[in-house]
Amino acid sequence: MATLDDYSQLITSEHQPQPRYMAVVAALMQPVVDQINVLQGVPAAFDLDAAVGVQLDVLGQWIGRSREVATPLSGVYFSFDVDGLGFDQGVWKGPYDPDTGLTSLDDQTYLSVLRTKIAANHWDGTPAGAQAILDALAPPGSLVFIQDNCDMSITIGIAGAQPTALYIALLNNGLLSIKPEAVHVNYVVTSVKNTPLFGFDVSNNLIAGFDSGSWGVSALALPNELDYTFALDSSVLA
């Protein structure tokens, strides 16, 4: 941190005993010292690990991803008696959130989106690189893997712990996308908690056959079940 002494100590011994001279130097240099300290604090204020609110919004402008989503994220609001939208799964509907779906991301969710965008900007284009990014950004307990369908499409499967409804909606809307521009992505999530996805002739913690694997689904809640929402004043990605 810069101080006025950093500059006043540079004054020659002939002038330091002169109070009016030193006062003029102090009056001229103190604003400069204050500006230096403000500028030195800017990197910390916009550190991705510490930024909140409008600081994240500014970072989003630099990174290239807005907090406001173009298409409402439907089927994510908390609801009783709907599988996939219960406690720790659905998002609390805020007082100003539209009924059609979530349009503004909370800080925690927005931070995940920004981290994904940064990772995508630095991705080397290889499947191994994409897998490393998906592993780093996966929800706790979820096992994410990539399958190349060899037809200009890939399937990203999520086994193990089921992610939140909001995480799935972000995937389906391309906000957590790691892919080449022209490649289509299919997302499938295990329909039963803590199980691998169903598949023939494979048996591991990602894919397994009958009695072990579960059907893969693109959403945990059916559209015709989304009748009830519970409103609170905040929205959090659990």
C-alpha positions as a LaTeX table, in Angstrom:
\begin{tabular}{lrrr}
\hline
Residue & $x$ (\AA) & $y$ (\AA) & $z$ (\AA) \\
\hline
Met1 & 0.00 & 0.00 & 0.00 \\
Ala2 & 1.40 & 3.37 & $-1.02$ \\
Thr3 & 1.87 & 6.10 & 1.61 \\
Leu4 & 2.83 & 9.75 & 1.51 \\
Asp5 & 6.14 & 8.91 & 3.19 \\
Asp6 & 7.17 & 6.98 & 0.07 \\
Tyr7 & 7.50 & 10.35 & $-1.68$ \\
Ser8 & 8.30 & 12.77 & 1.16 \\
Gln9 & 11.36 & 10.70 & 2.07 \\
Leu10 & 12.79 & 11.47 & $-1.37$ \\
Ile11 & 12.99 & 15.20 & $-0.61$ \\
Thr12 & 16.50 & 16.46 & 0.06 \\
Ser13 & 17.63 & 17.29 & 3.56 \\
Glu14 & 17.79 & 20.99 & 2.67 \\
His15 & 14.03 & 21.14 & 2.08 \\
Gln16 & 12.66 & 18.64 & 4.60 \\
Pro17 & 12.88 & 21.04 & 7.58 \\
Gln18 & 10.74 & 23.61 & 5.71 \\
Pro19 & 7.12 & 23.10 & 6.91 \\
Arg20 & 5.43 & 25.09 & 4.15 \\
Tyr21 & 7.43 & 23.31 & 1.46 \\
Met22 & 6.55 & 19.92 & 2.95 \\
Ala23 & 2.90 & 20.95 & 3.24 \\
Val24 & 2.79 & 21.84 & $-0.47$ \\
Val25 & 4.35 & 18.50 & $-1.39$ \\
Ala26 & 1.83 & 16.68 & 0.82 \\
Ala27 & $-1.10$ & 18.55 & $-0.73$ \\
Leu28 & 0.09 & 17.68 & $-4.23$ \\
Met29 & 1.03 & 14.05 & $-3.61$ \\
Gln30 & $-1.75$ & 12.82 & $-1.30$ \\
Pro31 & $-4.33$ & 12.60 & $-4.16$ \\
Val32 & $-1.78$ & 10.67 & $-6.22$ \\
Val33 & $-1.18$ & 8.25 & $-3.33$ \\
Asp34 & $-4.94$ & 7.76 & $-2.91$ \\
Gln35 & $-5.35$ & 7.00 & $-6.62$ \\
Ile36 & $-2.51$ & 4.46 & $-6.50$ \\
Asn37 & $-4.15$ & 2.67 & $-3.57$ \\
Val38 & $-7.52$ & 2.60 & $-5.34$ \\
Leu39 & $-5.98$ & 1.15 & $-8.50$ \\
Gln40 & $-4.05$ & $-1.45$ & $-6.50$ \\
Gly41 & $-7.33$ & $-2.56$ & $-4.90$ \\
Val42 & $-9.17$ & $-3.04$ & $-8.20$ \\
Pro43 & $-7.78$ & $-6.53$ & $-8.99$ \\
Ala44 & $-8.84$ & $-7.83$ & $-5.57$ \\
Ala45 & $-12.30$ & $-6.25$ & $-5.90$ \\
Phe46 & $-12.86$ & $-8.07$ & $-9.19$ \\
Asp47 & $-11.23$ & $-11.36$ & $-8.26$ \\
Leu48 & $-13.52$ & $-14.11$ & $-9.54$ \\
Asp49 & $-13.27$ & $-15.94$ & $-6.21$ \\
Ala50 & $-14.35$ & $-12.91$ & $-4.19$ \\
Ala51 & $-16.55$ & $-10.84$ & $-6.53$ \\
Val52 & $-20.27$ & $-10.50$ & $-5.81$ \\
Gly53 & $-23.22$ & $-8.64$ & $-7.31$ \\
Val54 & $-22.30$ & $-5.90$ & $-9.75$ \\
Gln55 & $-18.64$ & $-6.98$ & $-9.61$ \\
Leu56 & $-19.67$ & $-10.30$ & $-11.17$ \\
Asp57 & $-21.73$ & $-8.40$ & $-13.75$ \\
Val58 & $-18.63$ & $-6.44$ & $-14.82$ \\
Leu59 & $-16.61$ & $-9.65$ & $-14.99$ \\
Gly60 & $-19.38$ & $-11.14$ & $-17.13$ \\
Gln61 & $-18.96$ & $-8.30$ & $-19.64$ \\
Trp62 & $-15.24$ & $-9.04$ & $-19.90$ \\
Ile63 & $-15.74$ & $-12.80$ & $-20.08$ \\
Gly64 & $-18.66$ & $-12.66$ & $-22.52$ \\
Arg65 & $-21.59$ & $-14.07$ & $-20.53$ \\
Ser66 & $-24.51$ & $-12.10$ & $-19.08$ \\
Arg67 & $-26.36$ & $-12.80$ & $-15.85$ \\
Glu68 & $-29.65$ & $-12.38$ & $-17.72$ \\
Val69 & $-30.58$ & $-15.40$ & $-19.83$ \\
Ala70 & $-32.25$ & $-14.92$ & $-23.21$ \\
Thr71 & $-34.63$ & $-17.88$ & $-22.82$ \\
Pro72 & $-36.35$ & $-18.40$ & $-19.43$ \\
Leu73 & $-35.13$ & $-21.53$ & $-17.64$ \\
Ser74 & $-38.41$ & $-23.38$ & $-17.17$ \\
Gly75 & $-39.07$ & $-26.31$ & $-14.86$ \\
Val76 & $-36.59$ & $-25.22$ & $-12.19$ \\
Tyr77 & $-38.77$ & $-23.66$ & $-9.47$ \\
Phe78 & $-39.16$ & $-25.51$ & $-6.18$ \\
Ser79 & $-42.34$ & $-27.56$ & $-5.96$ \\
Phe80 & $-43.80$ & $-30.02$ & $-3.48$ \\
Asp81 & $-44.60$ & $-33.56$ & $-4.66$ \\
Val82 & $-42.71$ & $-33.22$ & $-7.95$ \\
Asp83 & $-39.70$ & $-35.47$ & $-8.36$ \\
Gly84 & $-36.58$ & $-33.49$ & $-9.16$ \\
Leu85 & $-37.92$ & $-30.18$ & $-7.81$ \\
Gly86 & $-37.99$ & $-30.82$ & $-4.07$ \\
Phe87 & $-35.66$ & $-29.57$ & $-1.38$ \\
Asp88 & $-32.04$ & $-29.14$ & $-2.55$ \\
Gln89 & $-33.23$ & $-29.66$ & $-6.15$ \\
Gly90 & $-35.62$ & $-26.87$ & $-7.17$ \\
Val91 & $-34.86$ & $-23.14$ & $-7.10$ \\
Trp92 & $-36.78$ & $-20.79$ & $-4.84$ \\
Lys93 & $-38.97$ & $-18.49$ & $-6.94$ \\
Gly94 & $-38.18$ & $-14.89$ & $-6.10$ \\
Pro95 & $-40.85$ & $-12.17$ & $-5.81$ \\
Tyr96 & $-39.92$ & $-10.70$ & $-9.19$ \\
Asp97 & $-39.21$ & $-13.91$ & $-11.09$ \\
Pro98 & $-41.67$ & $-14.56$ & $-13.95$ \\
Asp99 & $-43.89$ & $-17.64$ & $-13.87$ \\
Thr100 & $-42.54$ & $-18.70$ & $-17.26$ \\
Gly101 & $-39.10$ & $-19.46$ & $-15.83$ \\
Leu102 & $-35.93$ & $-18.08$ & $-14.33$ \\
Thr103 & $-34.39$ & $-15.20$ & $-16.29$ \\
Ser104 & $-31.76$ & $-13.80$ & $-13.91$ \\
Leu105 & $-29.10$ & $-15.98$ & $-12.31$ \\
Asp106 & $-28.12$ & $-15.66$ & $-8.66$ \\
Asp107 & $-24.46$ & $-15.06$ & $-7.79$ \\
Gln108 & $-23.54$ & $-18.70$ & $-7.12$ \\
Thr109 & $-25.12$ & $-19.94$ & $-10.34$ \\
Tyr110 & $-23.72$ & $-17.05$ & $-12.37$ \\
Leu111 & $-20.25$ & $-17.77$ & $-11.02$ \\
Ser112 & $-20.51$ & $-21.36$ & $-12.28$ \\
Val113 & $-21.56$ & $-20.10$ & $-15.71$ \\
Leu114 & $-18.62$ & $-17.67$ & $-15.82$ \\
Arg115 & $-16.15$ & $-20.39$ & $-14.82$ \\
Thr116 & $-17.50$ & $-22.60$ & $-17.60$ \\
Lys117 & $-17.14$ & $-19.80$ & $-20.15$ \\
Ile118 & $-13.55$ & $-19.15$ & $-19.05$ \\
Ala119 & $-12.75$ & $-22.86$ & $-19.30$ \\
Ala120 & $-14.36$ & $-23.02$ & $-22.77$ \\
Asn121 & $-12.28$ & $-20.03$ & $-23.92$ \\
His122 & $-9.10$ & $-21.87$ & $-22.86$ \\
Trp123 & $-10.16$ & $-25.33$ & $-24.05$ \\
Asp124 & $-7.72$ & $-27.03$ & $-26.41$ \\
Gly125 & $-10.51$ & $-28.74$ & $-28.37$ \\
Thr126 & $-9.67$ & $-32.30$ & $-27.32$ \\
Pro127 & $-12.07$ & $-34.77$ & $-25.65$ \\
Ala128 & $-9.60$ & $-35.20$ & $-22.80$ \\
Gly129 & $-9.54$ & $-31.45$ & $-22.23$ \\
Ala130 & $-13.34$ & $-31.27$ & $-22.24$ \\
Gln131 & $-13.53$ & $-34.17$ & $-19.79$ \\
Ala132 & $-11.18$ & $-32.42$ & $-17.38$ \\
Ile133 & $-13.32$ & $-29.27$ & $-17.52$ \\
Leu134 & $-16.56$ & $-31.19$ & $-16.96$ \\
Asp135 & $-15.03$ & $-33.04$ & $-14.01$ \\
Ala136 & $-13.95$ & $-29.77$ & $-12.41$ \\
Leu137 & $-17.37$ & $-28.14$ & $-12.85$ \\
Ala138 & $-19.54$ & $-31.17$ & $-12.02$ \\
Pro139 & $-21.83$ & $-30.96$ & $-8.97$ \\
Pro140 & $-20.64$ & $-32.89$ & $-5.90$ \\
Gly141 & $-21.17$ & $-36.63$ & $-6.34$ \\
Ser142 & $-22.08$ & $-36.41$ & $-10.03$ \\
Leu143 & $-20.02$ & $-38.36$ & $-12.57$ \\
Val144 & $-19.91$ & $-36.67$ & $-15.97$ \\
Phe145 & $-18.64$ & $-38.39$ & $-19.10$ \\
Ile146 & $-18.54$ & $-37.76$ & $-22.87$ \\
Gln147 & $-19.52$ & $-40.19$ & $-25.61$ \\
Asp148 & $-18.61$ & $-39.36$ & $-29.21$ \\
Asn149 & $-21.42$ & $-40.59$ & $-31.47$ \\
Cys150 & $-19.24$ & $-40.14$ & $-34.59$ \\
Asp151 & $-22.03$ & $-38.28$ & $-36.42$ \\
Met152 & $-21.14$ & $-34.67$ & $-35.49$ \\
Ser153 & $-22.87$ & $-35.13$ & $-32.16$ \\
Ile154 & $-21.78$ & $-36.06$ & $-28.67$ \\
Thr155 & $-23.64$ & $-37.26$ & $-25.61$ \\
Ile156 & $-22.76$ & $-35.91$ & $-22.19$ \\
Gly157 & $-24.02$ & $-38.27$ & $-19.53$ \\
Ile158 & $-24.36$ & $-37.61$ & $-15.81$ \\
Ala159 & $-24.34$ & $-40.64$ & $-13.53$ \\
Gly160 & $-24.14$ & $-40.89$ & $-9.75$ \\
Ala161 & $-25.74$ & $-38.05$ & $-7.80$ \\
Gln162 & $-28.49$ & $-36.22$ & $-9.64$ \\
Pro163 & $-27.71$ & $-32.53$ & $-10.24$ \\
Thr164 & $-30.20$ & $-29.80$ & $-9.44$ \\
Ala165 & $-32.96$ & $-28.88$ & $-11.87$ \\
Leu166 & $-31.24$ & $-25.55$ & $-12.49$ \\
Tyr167 & $-27.95$ & $-27.24$ & $-13.43$ \\
Ile168 & $-29.80$ & $-29.42$ & $-15.97$ \\
Ala169 & $-31.61$ & $-26.39$ & $-17.38$ \\
Leu170 & $-28.29$ & $-24.57$ & $-17.77$ \\
Leu171 & $-26.92$ & $-27.57$ & $-19.67$ \\
Asn172 & $-29.92$ & $-27.83$ & $-21.98$ \\
Asn173 & $-29.78$ & $-24.10$ & $-22.72$ \\
Gly174 & $-26.09$ & $-24.20$ & $-23.61$ \\
Leu175 & $-24.92$ & $-22.05$ & $-20.70$ \\
Leu176 & $-22.54$ & $-24.75$ & $-19.46$ \\
Ser177 & $-21.50$ & $-25.91$ & $-22.91$ \\
Ile178 & $-18.03$ & $-27.27$ & $-23.78$ \\
Lys179 & $-18.15$ & $-28.25$ & $-27.46$ \\
Pro180 & $-17.00$ & $-27.33$ & $-30.98$ \\
Glu181 & $-19.31$ & $-24.86$ & $-32.73$ \\
Ala182 & $-20.93$ & $-27.25$ & $-35.24$ \\
Val183 & $-21.31$ & $-30.25$ & $-32.91$ \\
His184 & $-24.71$ & $-31.07$ & $-31.40$ \\
Val185 & $-24.81$ & $-32.12$ & $-27.75$ \\
Asn186 & $-27.31$ & $-34.47$ & $-26.12$ \\
Tyr187 & $-27.51$ & $-34.34$ & $-22.33$ \\
Val188 & $-28.78$ & $-37.31$ & $-20.34$ \\
Val189 & $-29.06$ & $-37.62$ & $-16.57$ \\
Thr190 & $-29.60$ & $-40.76$ & $-14.53$ \\
Ser191 & $-33.27$ & $-41.06$ & $-13.57$ \\
Val192 & $-32.46$ & $-42.75$ & $-10.23$ \\
Lys193 & $-30.19$ & $-41.21$ & $-7.62$ \\
Asn194 & $-26.67$ & $-42.56$ & $-7.22$ \\
Thr195 & $-26.85$ & $-45.05$ & $-10.09$ \\
Pro196 & $-25.03$ & $-45.36$ & $-13.43$ \\
Leu197 & $-26.81$ & $-44.82$ & $-16.73$ \\
Phe198 & $-28.24$ & $-47.87$ & $-18.49$ \\
Gly199 & $-26.29$ & $-49.38$ & $-21.35$ \\
Phe200 & $-25.62$ & $-52.78$ & $-22.90$ \\
Asp201 & $-22.27$ & $-54.59$ & $-22.70$ \\
Val202 & $-20.80$ & $-52.11$ & $-20.21$ \\
Ser203 & $-20.45$ & $-52.38$ & $-16.44$ \\
Asn204 & $-18.78$ & $-49.58$ & $-14.48$ \\
Asn205 & $-19.71$ & $-46.61$ & $-12.32$ \\
Leu206 & $-20.81$ & $-44.62$ & $-15.38$ \\
Ile207 & $-22.80$ & $-47.16$ & $-17.43$ \\
Ala208 & $-24.26$ & $-50.50$ & $-16.39$ \\
Gly209 & $-26.83$ & $-53.01$ & $-17.59$ \\
Phe210 & $-30.06$ & $-54.39$ & $-16.13$ \\
Asp211 & $-30.58$ & $-54.25$ & $-12.34$ \\
Ser212 & $-27.85$ & $-51.61$ & $-12.02$ \\
Gly213 & $-28.20$ & $-48.94$ & $-14.69$ \\
Ser214 & $-31.01$ & $-46.37$ & $-14.86$ \\
Trp215 & $-32.69$ & $-44.80$ & $-17.87$ \\
Gly216 & $-31.16$ & $-41.53$ & $-19.00$ \\
Val217 & $-33.50$ & $-38.52$ & $-19.09$ \\
Ser218 & $-33.05$ & $-34.94$ & $-20.24$ \\
Ala219 & $-35.04$ & $-33.51$ & $-17.31$ \\
Leu220 & $-35.95$ & $-34.81$ & $-13.87$ \\
Ala221 & $-39.43$ & $-33.24$ & $-13.79$ \\
Leu222 & $-42.09$ & $-33.85$ & $-16.44$ \\
Pro223 & $-43.60$ & $-30.69$ & $-17.99$ \\
Asn224 & $-47.18$ & $-31.68$ & $-17.05$ \\
Glu225 & $-46.18$ & $-31.92$ & $-13.37$ \\
Leu226 & $-45.04$ & $-28.32$ & $-13.07$ \\
Asp227 & $-48.19$ & $-26.91$ & $-11.49$ \\
Tyr228 & $-47.07$ & $-25.69$ & $-8.07$ \\
Thr229 & $-44.28$ & $-23.31$ & $-7.11$ \\
Phe230 & $-43.18$ & $-21.96$ & $-3.76$ \\
Ala231 & $-42.15$ & $-18.30$ & $-3.66$ \\
Leu232 & $-39.35$ & $-16.87$ & $-1.51$ \\
Asp233 & $-37.15$ & $-13.82$ & $-1.91$ \\
Ser234 & $-33.94$ & $-15.49$ & $-3.11$ \\
Ser235 & $-32.76$ & $-18.03$ & $-5.66$ \\
Val236 & $-29.83$ & $-20.35$ & $-5.03$ \\
Leu237 & $-28.17$ & $-23.14$ & $-6.98$ \\
Ala238 & $-27.96$ & $-25.83$ & $-4.30$ \\
\hline
\end{tabular}
